[in-house]
XYZ file of C-alpha atoms in Angstrom:
125
model
C 0.000 0.000 0.000
C 1.318 3.416 -0.954
C -0.018 6.733 0.305
C 0.935 9.981 -1.384
C 0.042 13.316 0.196
C -0.104 16.703 -1.454
C -1.489 20.155 -0.856
C 0.728 21.469 1.911
C 2.318 24.879 1.771
C 2.888 28.174 3.525
C -0.009 30.464 4.318
C -0.763 33.356 6.596
C -2.984 32.974 9.612
C -6.610 32.927 8.576
C -5.834 31.259 5.282
C -6.888 27.882 3.925
C -5.284 24.754 2.545
C -6.614 21.466 1.247
C -4.563 18.356 1.800
C -5.016 15.251 -0.334
C -3.852 11.689 0.145
C -4.186 9.111 -2.607
C -3.886 5.437 -1.793
C -2.737 2.752 -4.196
C -2.038 -0.950 -3.936
C -5.055 -1.647 -1.757
C -6.519 -5.150 -1.913
C -9.220 -4.462 0.663
C -11.183 -1.368 1.563
C -9.622 0.655 4.366
C -11.447 0.608 7.672
C -9.959 3.874 8.847
C -8.082 6.769 7.310
C -6.793 9.814 9.044
C -4.435 12.722 9.407
C -1.758 13.142 12.035
C 0.501 16.106 12.651
C 4.104 16.098 13.781
C 6.087 19.077 14.997
C 9.857 19.076 15.654
C 10.693 17.029 18.707
C 7.163 15.722 19.121
C 5.359 12.547 18.246
C 2.602 12.346 15.677
C -0.542 13.837 17.154
C -4.064 12.911 16.135
C -5.812 15.503 13.973
C -8.765 13.741 12.356
C -9.981 10.341 11.204
C -12.788 9.016 9.037
C -14.180 5.500 9.174
C -15.490 3.321 6.374
C -19.037 4.245 7.413
C -18.205 7.931 7.035
C -18.101 8.766 10.733
C -15.520 11.406 11.596
C -13.485 12.523 14.567
C -11.451 15.658 15.213
C -9.067 16.841 17.842
C -10.622 19.704 19.792
C -8.265 22.367 18.448
C -9.425 21.911 14.847
C -13.159 21.351 15.348
C -15.174 23.788 13.284
C -12.166 24.687 11.139
C -11.047 21.416 9.535
C -13.156 18.974 7.544
C -12.082 15.455 6.669
C -13.633 13.653 3.727
C -12.868 10.913 1.242
C -13.665 9.928 -2.299
C -13.882 6.148 -2.344
C -13.925 5.967 -6.140
C -10.600 7.792 -6.259
C -9.150 6.198 -3.115
C -8.398 9.714 -1.957
C -8.593 11.288 1.477
C -8.909 15.038 1.980
C -8.449 17.514 4.788
C -9.974 20.938 4.231
C -8.214 23.343 6.570
C -9.771 26.773 7.124
C -9.011 29.684 9.420
C -5.523 28.336 9.871
C -3.537 29.306 12.950
C 0.226 29.270 13.577
C -0.257 26.347 15.967
C -1.528 24.275 13.022
C 2.011 24.294 11.648
C 3.584 20.879 11.229
C 4.196 17.934 8.980
C 0.871 16.319 8.167
C 0.852 12.590 7.584
C -1.877 10.495 6.035
C -2.549 7.163 7.723
C -4.554 4.123 6.686
C -5.637 0.999 8.468
C -7.433 -2.043 7.063
C -8.126 -3.725 10.391
C -10.696 -2.849 13.022
C -9.760 -0.149 15.529
C -11.511 0.789 18.733
C -12.422 4.445 19.247
C -9.507 4.985 21.644
C -7.074 3.374 19.210
C -7.920 5.933 16.525
C -6.175 8.577 18.620
C -2.905 6.659 18.518
C -0.657 6.923 15.497
C 1.006 3.572 16.288
C -2.291 1.788 15.603
C -2.095 2.566 11.874
C -0.041 0.324 9.619
C 0.257 2.450 6.495
C 1.653 5.962 6.229
C 2.420 8.575 3.627
C 5.614 10.589 3.411
C 4.037 13.727 4.850
C 3.303 17.208 3.567
C 4.464 20.347 5.365
C 1.996 22.994 6.478
C 3.404 26.293 7.719
C 1.137 29.022 9.041
C 2.676 32.392 9.761
C 1.188 35.045 12.030
């Protein structure tokens, strides 16, 4: 399985970006897909996930500003990021899992088996 992210960049606070993640090599439908963010010296933190049934989850700091979605026909995951803040800065990684995950496991990056290479998002004040 290969995941390729795109859409990162540098924006000013208040701006918007749309991240994309296209999956290839899948032999089964993913059960979960999500976005995690890593900043220098820190682990990958949960940002948002979407399940095969379309249910979504967000970390509190992005609720109301970020929207996760997917296009099953294109095997592509999206993250619409609006009203960006400097604290949103980081390397955003796409993650995919084909097995079942409990709700609490979705918050943990080490529960996902497949990862993209990351796309950098930088928000300046």
